[in-house]
CSV table of C-alpha atoms in Angstrom, one decimal:
chain,number,residue,atom,x,y,z
A,1,MET,CA,0.0,0.0,0.0
A,2,LYS,CA,2.8,2.3,0.9
A,3,ASP,CA,4.6,1.6,-2.4
A,4,LYS,CA,1.4,2.4,-4.3
A,5,MET,CA,1.0,5.7,-2.4
A,6,THR,CA,4.6,6.6,-3.2
A,7,GLN,CA,4.1,5.9,-6.8
A,8,GLU,CA,1.0,8.1,-6.9
A,9,ASN,CA,2.9,10.9,-5.2
A,10,LEU,CA,5.6,10.7,-8.0
A,11,ASP,CA,3.0,10.5,-10.8
A,12,LEU,CA,2.6,13.7,-12.8
A,13,SER,CA,-0.2,12.4,-15.1
A,14,GLY,CA,-2.6,15.2,-15.9
A,15,LYS,CA,-0.1,17.9,-14.8
A,16,VAL,CA,1.2,20.5,-17.3
A,17,ALA,CA,4.8,21.6,-17.2
A,18,ILE,CA,6.5,24.5,-18.9
A,19,VAL,CA,10.2,24.0,-19.5
A,20,THR,CA,12.3,26.9,-21.0
A,21,GLY,CA,15.4,26.3,-23.1
A,22,ALA,CA,14.0,22.8,-23.7
A,23,GLY,CA,15.3,22.2,-27.3
A,24,ALA,CA,18.5,20.5,-26.2
A,25,GLY,CA,20.8,19.8,-23.3
A,26,LEU,CA,19.6,20.1,-19.7
A,27,GLY,CA,16.2,21.6,-20.6
A,28,ARG,CA,15.5,18.7,-23.0
A,29,ALA,CA,16.5,16.1,-20.4
A,30,GLU,CA,14.3,17.8,-17.8
A,31,ALA,CA,11.4,17.9,-20.2
A,32,ARG,CA,11.9,14.2,-20.9
A,33,ALA,CA,12.0,13.3,-17.2
A,34,LEU,CA,8.7,15.2,-16.6
A,35,ALA,CA,7.1,13.6,-19.6
A,36,SER,CA,8.2,10.2,-18.5
A,37,ALA,CA,6.5,10.9,-15.2
A,38,GLY,CA,3.3,11.6,-17.2
A,39,ALA,CA,3.2,15.4,-17.5
A,40,ASN,CA,2.1,17.2,-20.6
A,41,ILE,CA,4.8,19.7,-21.7
A,42,VAL,CA,5.1,23.2,-23.1
A,43,LEU,CA,8.5,23.5,-24.6
A,44,ASN,CA,10.1,26.8,-25.0
A,45,ASP,CA,13.2,27.6,-27.0
A,46,LEU,CA,14.1,29.8,-29.9
A,47,PRO,CA,12.1,29.3,-33.1
A,48,SER,CA,12.4,25.7,-34.5
A,49,ALA,CA,14.9,24.8,-31.8
A,50,ALA,CA,12.4,22.6,-29.9
A,51,ASP,CA,10.8,20.8,-32.9
A,52,GLU,CA,12.9,17.6,-32.5
A,53,ALA,CA,12.4,17.5,-28.8
A,54,ALA,CA,8.7,17.9,-29.2
A,55,GLU,CA,8.6,14.8,-31.5
A,56,GLU,CA,10.6,12.8,-29.0
A,57,LEU,CA,8.2,13.6,-26.1
A,58,ARG,CA,5.1,12.9,-28.1
A,59,GLY,CA,6.6,9.4,-28.6
A,60,LEU,CA,6.3,9.0,-24.8
A,61,GLY,CA,2.5,9.4,-25.1
A,62,VAL,CA,2.0,12.9,-23.7
A,63,GLU,CA,0.7,16.1,-25.2
A,64,VAL,CA,3.3,18.7,-26.3
A,65,ARG,CA,3.0,22.2,-27.4
A,66,ILE,CA,5.8,24.7,-28.4
A,67,ALA,CA,6.0,28.3,-27.3
A,68,PRO,CA,9.0,29.7,-29.2
A,69,GLY,CA,10.7,32.9,-28.3
A,70,ASP,CA,13.2,34.8,-26.2
A,71,VAL,CA,12.5,34.2,-22.5
A,72,GLY,CA,13.6,37.7,-21.7
A,73,GLU,CA,10.6,39.1,-23.6
A,74,ARG,CA,7.2,39.5,-21.9
A,75,ALA,CA,5.4,38.2,-25.0
A,76,THR,CA,7.1,34.8,-24.7
A,77,ALA,CA,6.2,34.4,-21.1
A,78,ASP,CA,2.6,35.2,-22.0
A,79,LEU,CA,2.7,32.7,-24.9
A,80,MET,CA,4.0,29.9,-22.6
A,81,ILE,CA,1.1,30.4,-20.1
A,82,ALA,CA,-1.4,30.5,-23.0
A,83,GLU,CA,-0.1,27.3,-24.5
A,84,ALA,CA,-0.2,25.6,-21.1
A,85,GLU,CA,-3.8,26.7,-20.6
A,86,LYS,CA,-4.6,24.9,-23.9
A,87,LEU,CA,-3.3,21.7,-22.3
A,88,GLY,CA,-5.5,22.3,-19.2
A,89,GLY,CA,-3.5,24.8,-17.0
A,90,VAL,CA,-0.2,25.5,-15.4
A,91,ASP,CA,1.1,23.1,-12.7
A,92,ILE,CA,4.9,23.2,-13.1
A,93,VAL,CA,7.4,25.7,-14.2
A,94,VAL,CA,11.0,24.8,-15.0
A,95,ASN,CA,13.2,27.9,-15.7
A,96,ASN,CA,16.2,26.6,-17.5
A,97,ALA,CA,17.1,28.8,-20.5
A,98,GLY,CA,20.3,30.7,-20.3
A,99,ILE,CA,23.4,32.0,-22.1
A,100,THR,CA,26.9,33.0,-21.2
A,101,ARG,CA,29.1,35.9,-22.3
A,102,ASP,CA,32.2,35.3,-20.2
A,103,ARG,CA,34.8,38.0,-19.7
A,104,MET,CA,36.9,39.5,-16.9
A,105,ILE,CA,34.9,42.4,-15.4
A,106,PHE,CA,37.3,45.0,-16.7
A,107,ASN,CA,36.6,43.7,-20.3
A,108,LEU,CA,32.8,43.1,-19.9
A,109,ALA,CA,30.8,45.2,-22.3
A,110,ASP,CA,27.5,46.8,-21.4
A,111,ASP,CA,25.5,44.7,-23.8
A,112,GLU,CA,27.2,41.5,-22.6
A,113,TRP,CA,26.1,42.4,-19.0
A,114,ASP,CA,22.5,43.3,-20.2
A,115,LEU,CA,22.0,40.2,-22.3
A,116,VAL,CA,22.9,37.7,-19.7
A,117,ILE,CA,20.9,39.5,-17.0
A,118,LYS,CA,17.9,39.6,-19.4
A,119,VAL,CA,17.9,36.0,-20.4
A,120,HIS,CA,18.7,34.5,-17.0
A,121,LEU,CA,17.2,36.8,-14.4
A,122,ARG,CA,14.5,38.7,-16.3
A,123,GLY,CA,13.6,35.4,-18.1
A,124,HIS,CA,13.1,33.6,-14.8
A,125,PHE,CA,11.1,36.6,-13.3
A,126,LEU,CA,8.7,36.9,-16.3
A,127,LEU,CA,7.6,33.3,-16.4
A,128,THR,CA,7.6,33.0,-12.5
A,129,ARG,CA,5.5,36.2,-12.2
A,130,ASN,CA,3.0,35.1,-14.9
A,131,ALA,CA,2.7,31.6,-13.3
A,132,ALA,CA,2.3,33.1,-9.8
A,133,SER,CA,-0.4,35.4,-11.1
A,134,TYR,CA,-2.2,32.5,-12.7
A,135,TRP,CA,-2.0,30.4,-9.5
A,136,ARG,CA,-3.1,33.3,-7.3
A,137,SER,CA,-6.2,34.0,-9.4
A,138,LYS,CA,-7.0,30.2,-9.5
A,139,SER,CA,-6.6,29.9,-5.7
A,140,LYS,CA,-8.9,32.9,-5.1
A,141,ALA,CA,-11.5,31.6,-7.5
A,142,GLU,CA,-11.5,28.1,-5.9
A,143,GLY,CA,-11.1,29.3,-2.4
A,144,ALA,CA,-8.4,26.8,-1.7
A,145,PRO,CA,-4.7,26.2,-2.3
A,146,VAL,CA,-3.6,25.1,-5.8
A,147,TYR,CA,-0.9,22.8,-7.1
A,148,GLY,CA,2.1,24.7,-8.3
A,149,ARG,CA,5.8,23.9,-8.6
A,150,ILE,CA,8.7,26.2,-9.6
A,151,VAL,CA,12.2,24.8,-10.2
A,152,ASN,CA,14.7,27.5,-11.1
A,153,THR,CA,18.2,27.1,-12.4
A,154,SER,CA,20.9,28.8,-10.3
A,155,SER,CA,24.6,28.0,-10.4
A,156,GLU,CA,27.5,27.5,-8.2
A,157,ALA,CA,29.0,30.6,-10.0
A,158,PHE,CA,27.1,32.8,-7.6
A,159,LEU,CA,28.5,30.9,-4.6
A,160,SER,CA,32.1,31.0,-5.8
A,161,GLY,CA,32.1,34.4,-7.5
A,162,SER,CA,33.7,33.0,-10.6
A,163,PRO,CA,36.0,35.8,-11.8
A,164,GLY,CA,35.3,35.6,-15.5
A,165,GLN,CA,31.5,35.6,-15.1
A,166,ALA,CA,30.4,38.7,-13.2
A,167,ASN,CA,27.3,38.9,-15.3
A,168,TYR,CA,26.4,35.2,-15.0
A,169,ALA,CA,27.2,35.0,-11.3
A,170,ALA,CA,25.1,38.1,-10.6
A,171,ALA,CA,22.2,36.7,-12.5
A,172,LYS,CA,22.4,33.4,-10.7
A,173,ALA,CA,22.5,35.2,-7.3
A,174,GLY,CA,19.4,37.1,-8.4
A,175,ILE,CA,17.6,33.9,-9.4
A,176,THR,CA,18.3,32.3,-6.0
A,177,ALA,CA,16.9,35.4,-4.2
A,178,LEU,CA,13.9,35.4,-6.6
A,179,THR,CA,13.3,31.8,-5.7
A,180,LEU,CA,13.3,32.4,-2.0
A,181,SER,CA,11.0,35.3,-2.4
A,182,ALA,CA,8.6,33.2,-4.5
A,183,ALA,CA,8.8,30.3,-2.0
A,184,ARG,CA,7.8,32.5,0.9
A,185,GLY,CA,5.3,34.5,-1.0
A,186,LEU,CA,3.4,31.7,-2.7
A,187,SER,CA,3.5,28.9,0.0
A,188,LYS,CA,0.2,29.9,1.4
A,189,ILE,CA,-1.6,29.1,-1.9
A,190,GLY,CA,0.1,25.7,-2.3
A,191,VAL,CA,3.0,26.6,-4.5
A,192,THR,CA,6.6,25.6,-3.8
A,193,ALA,CA,9.8,27.1,-5.4
A,194,ASN,CA,13.3,25.6,-5.3
A,195,ALA,CA,16.5,26.2,-7.1
A,196,ILE,CA,19.2,23.8,-8.4
A,197,CYS,CA,22.8,24.4,-9.2
A,198,PRO,CA,23.4,21.7,-11.8
A,199,ARG,CA,26.8,20.6,-13.1
A,200,ALA,CA,25.9,19.4,-16.6
A,201,ARG,CA,27.8,19.1,-19.8
A,202,THR,CA,25.7,21.1,-22.3
A,203,ALA,CA,26.4,23.4,-25.3
A,204,MET,CA,26.6,26.4,-22.9
A,205,THR,CA,29.1,24.7,-20.6
A,206,GLU,CA,31.3,22.7,-23.1
A,207,GLN,CA,34.2,24.9,-22.3
A,208,VAL,CA,33.9,24.3,-18.6
A,209,PHE,CA,34.1,20.6,-18.2
A,210,ALA,CA,36.9,18.4,-19.6
A,211,PRO,CA,36.0,15.4,-21.8
A,212,ASP,CA,34.6,12.5,-19.8
A,213,GLU,CA,37.4,10.1,-18.8
A,214,SER,CA,35.6,8.8,-15.7
A,215,GLY,CA,35.1,5.3,-17.1
A,216,LYS,CA,31.5,5.3,-15.7
A,217,THR,CA,28.5,4.1,-17.6
A,218,VAL,CA,27.0,7.5,-17.5
A,219,ASP,CA,29.1,10.7,-17.8
A,220,PRO,CA,29.1,12.3,-14.3
A,221,PHE,CA,28.2,15.5,-16.0
A,222,SER,CA,25.4,14.2,-18.0
A,223,ALA,CA,22.2,16.1,-17.8
A,224,ASP,CA,20.5,12.8,-17.1
A,225,HIS,CA,21.8,13.0,-13.5
A,226,VAL,CA,20.0,16.4,-13.0
A,227,ALA,CA,16.7,15.7,-14.7
A,228,PRO,CA,15.3,13.2,-12.1
A,229,LEU,CA,15.7,15.8,-9.3
A,230,VAL,CA,13.7,18.3,-11.3
A,231,ALA,CA,10.9,15.8,-11.9
A,232,TYR,CA,11.0,14.9,-8.2
A,233,LEU,CA,10.7,18.5,-7.0
A,234,ALA,CA,7.8,18.9,-9.5
A,235,SER,CA,5.9,16.0,-8.0
A,236,PRO,CA,3.3,15.8,-5.1
A,237,ALA,CA,5.9,13.9,-3.0
A,238,ALA,CA,8.0,17.1,-2.7
A,239,GLU,CA,5.3,19.3,-1.2
A,240,ARG,CA,7.3,19.9,1.9
A,241,ILE,CA,10.5,21.0,0.1
A,242,ASN,CA,10.3,24.7,-0.4
A,243,GLY,CA,12.8,27.6,-0.7
A,244,GLN,CA,15.8,25.2,-1.0
A,245,LEU,CA,19.0,25.3,-3.0
A,246,PHE,CA,20.6,22.1,-4.3
A,247,VAL,CA,23.8,21.2,-6.0
A,248,VAL,CA,23.3,18.2,-8.3
A,249,TYR,CA,25.5,16.2,-10.6
A,250,GLY,CA,26.8,12.7,-11.0
A,251,GLY,CA,24.4,10.9,-8.8
A,252,MET,CA,24.8,13.3,-6.0
A,253,VAL,CA,22.4,15.9,-4.5
A,254,SER,CA,23.7,18.3,-1.9
A,255,LEU,CA,21.3,20.5,0.1
A,256,ILE,CA,23.1,23.9,0.6
A,257,ALA,CA,22.7,25.5,3.9
A,258,ALA,CA,21.9,29.2,4.4
A,259,PRO,CA,24.8,31.6,5.3
A,260,VAL,CA,25.5,31.9,9.0
A,261,VAL,CA,26.9,34.8,11.0
A,262,GLU,CA,30.7,34.3,11.4
A,263,GLN,CA,31.3,37.0,13.9
A,264,ARG,CA,29.5,40.0,15.4
A,265,PHE,CA,31.0,43.3,16.3
A,266,ASP,CA,29.3,45.9,18.6
A,267,ALA,CA,30.3,49.6,18.9
A,268,THR,CA,31.8,50.5,22.3
A,269,ALA,CA,30.0,53.9,22.2
A,270,ASP,CA,26.7,55.0,20.9
A,271,THR,CA,28.0,55.0,17.3
A,272,TRP,CA,31.0,53.6,15.6
A,273,SER,CA,34.3,55.5,15.4
A,274,LEU,CA,36.9,54.7,12.8
A,275,GLY,CA,39.3,53.8,15.6
A,276,ASP,CA,36.8,51.4,17.2
A,277,LEU,CA,36.1,49.8,13.8
A,278,ASP,CA,39.9,49.4,13.2
A,279,GLN,CA,40.4,47.9,16.6
A,280,GLN,CA,37.5,45.4,16.4
A,281,LEU,CA,37.0,44.7,12.6
A,282,GLY,CA,40.5,45.4,11.6
A,283,GLY,CA,41.8,43.3,14.5
A,284,TYR,CA,39.7,40.4,13.6
A,285,PHE,CA,41.1,40.3,10.1
A,286,THR,CA,44.7,40.7,11.1
A,287,ASP,CA,45.5,37.0,11.2
A,288,ARG,CA,42.6,35.8,9.1
A,289,ASP,CA,43.3,34.3,5.7
A,290,PRO,CA,42.8,37.2,3.3
A,291,SER,CA,41.7,34.9,0.5
A,292,LYS,CA,38.8,33.7,2.6
A,293,CYS,CA,35.8,35.8,1.5
A,294,PHE,CA,32.0,35.4,1.3
A,295,ALA,CA,32.5,32.9,-1.5
A,296,ALA,CA,31.4,29.4,-0.7
A,297,ASP,CA,34.6,27.7,-1.9
A,298,SER,CA,34.0,24.6,0.1
A,299,ILE,CA,30.9,23.8,-2.0
A,300,MET,CA,33.1,23.9,-5.1
A,301,GLN,CA,35.1,21.0,-3.6
A,302,LEU,CA,32.1,18.7,-3.7
A,303,THR,CA,33.0,15.5,-5.6
A,304,ILE,CA,31.6,12.2,-6.3
């Protein structure tokens, strides 16, 4: 009986999922995992980029619609919601689409900053906002909580402060904050929001990971290691998981803890003086490793 209930809690039959950047790579793997669990899918990617993926998913016996366009444009977010409603509604949102324009910050052009922020952070915002509006209206109309799942794509780049990716790291930090805000703001109406930091070999990350020489049956950086977590977080079984950040790759899922206070300093007078700050704050850092900063370097050492 318990096994039957577990399977029911993992079943996405009748649910409708929107996946951005789903024509290839991680997004396609995530869409495949959701479809394999029974969800009908709205695929987003640039025009014609998701056609092949759509045919593959239809072969799994689910309904598929395509909402082409730039995720950084409001019209694309509107189209994705409209296509999902044609399939019965919106239940799951997987924000995955992204690009990189890597340069050291002193060489980073205005348009390279703007484009990465637009596709990643604005793209996540637009679809999340539209879905949140849809769920809130539905909850008010029904007078009860609704079913809603948001899975956003962050990156360890924001945790490490990767020096050649100021635009990307900033966008991913923003996405994590957006996820937390959505998680807290939508939980009362039944919606959860979580973020993943995937290590996956895709067209966007092909310069990051060396060729697979692990000797394992499945490449540790295959998107197939990430997709099951996305399908799980989208399922009824994950209803108690909200506002969390996970690093995932190679058969490993790591739950990342929130930052903690390392040290507190209190002014000795009513307000701080420069001397007091130098004595307390400066004194604390005198013998502290200067390379140790807010970056979560220990997380980058996670291995399988």
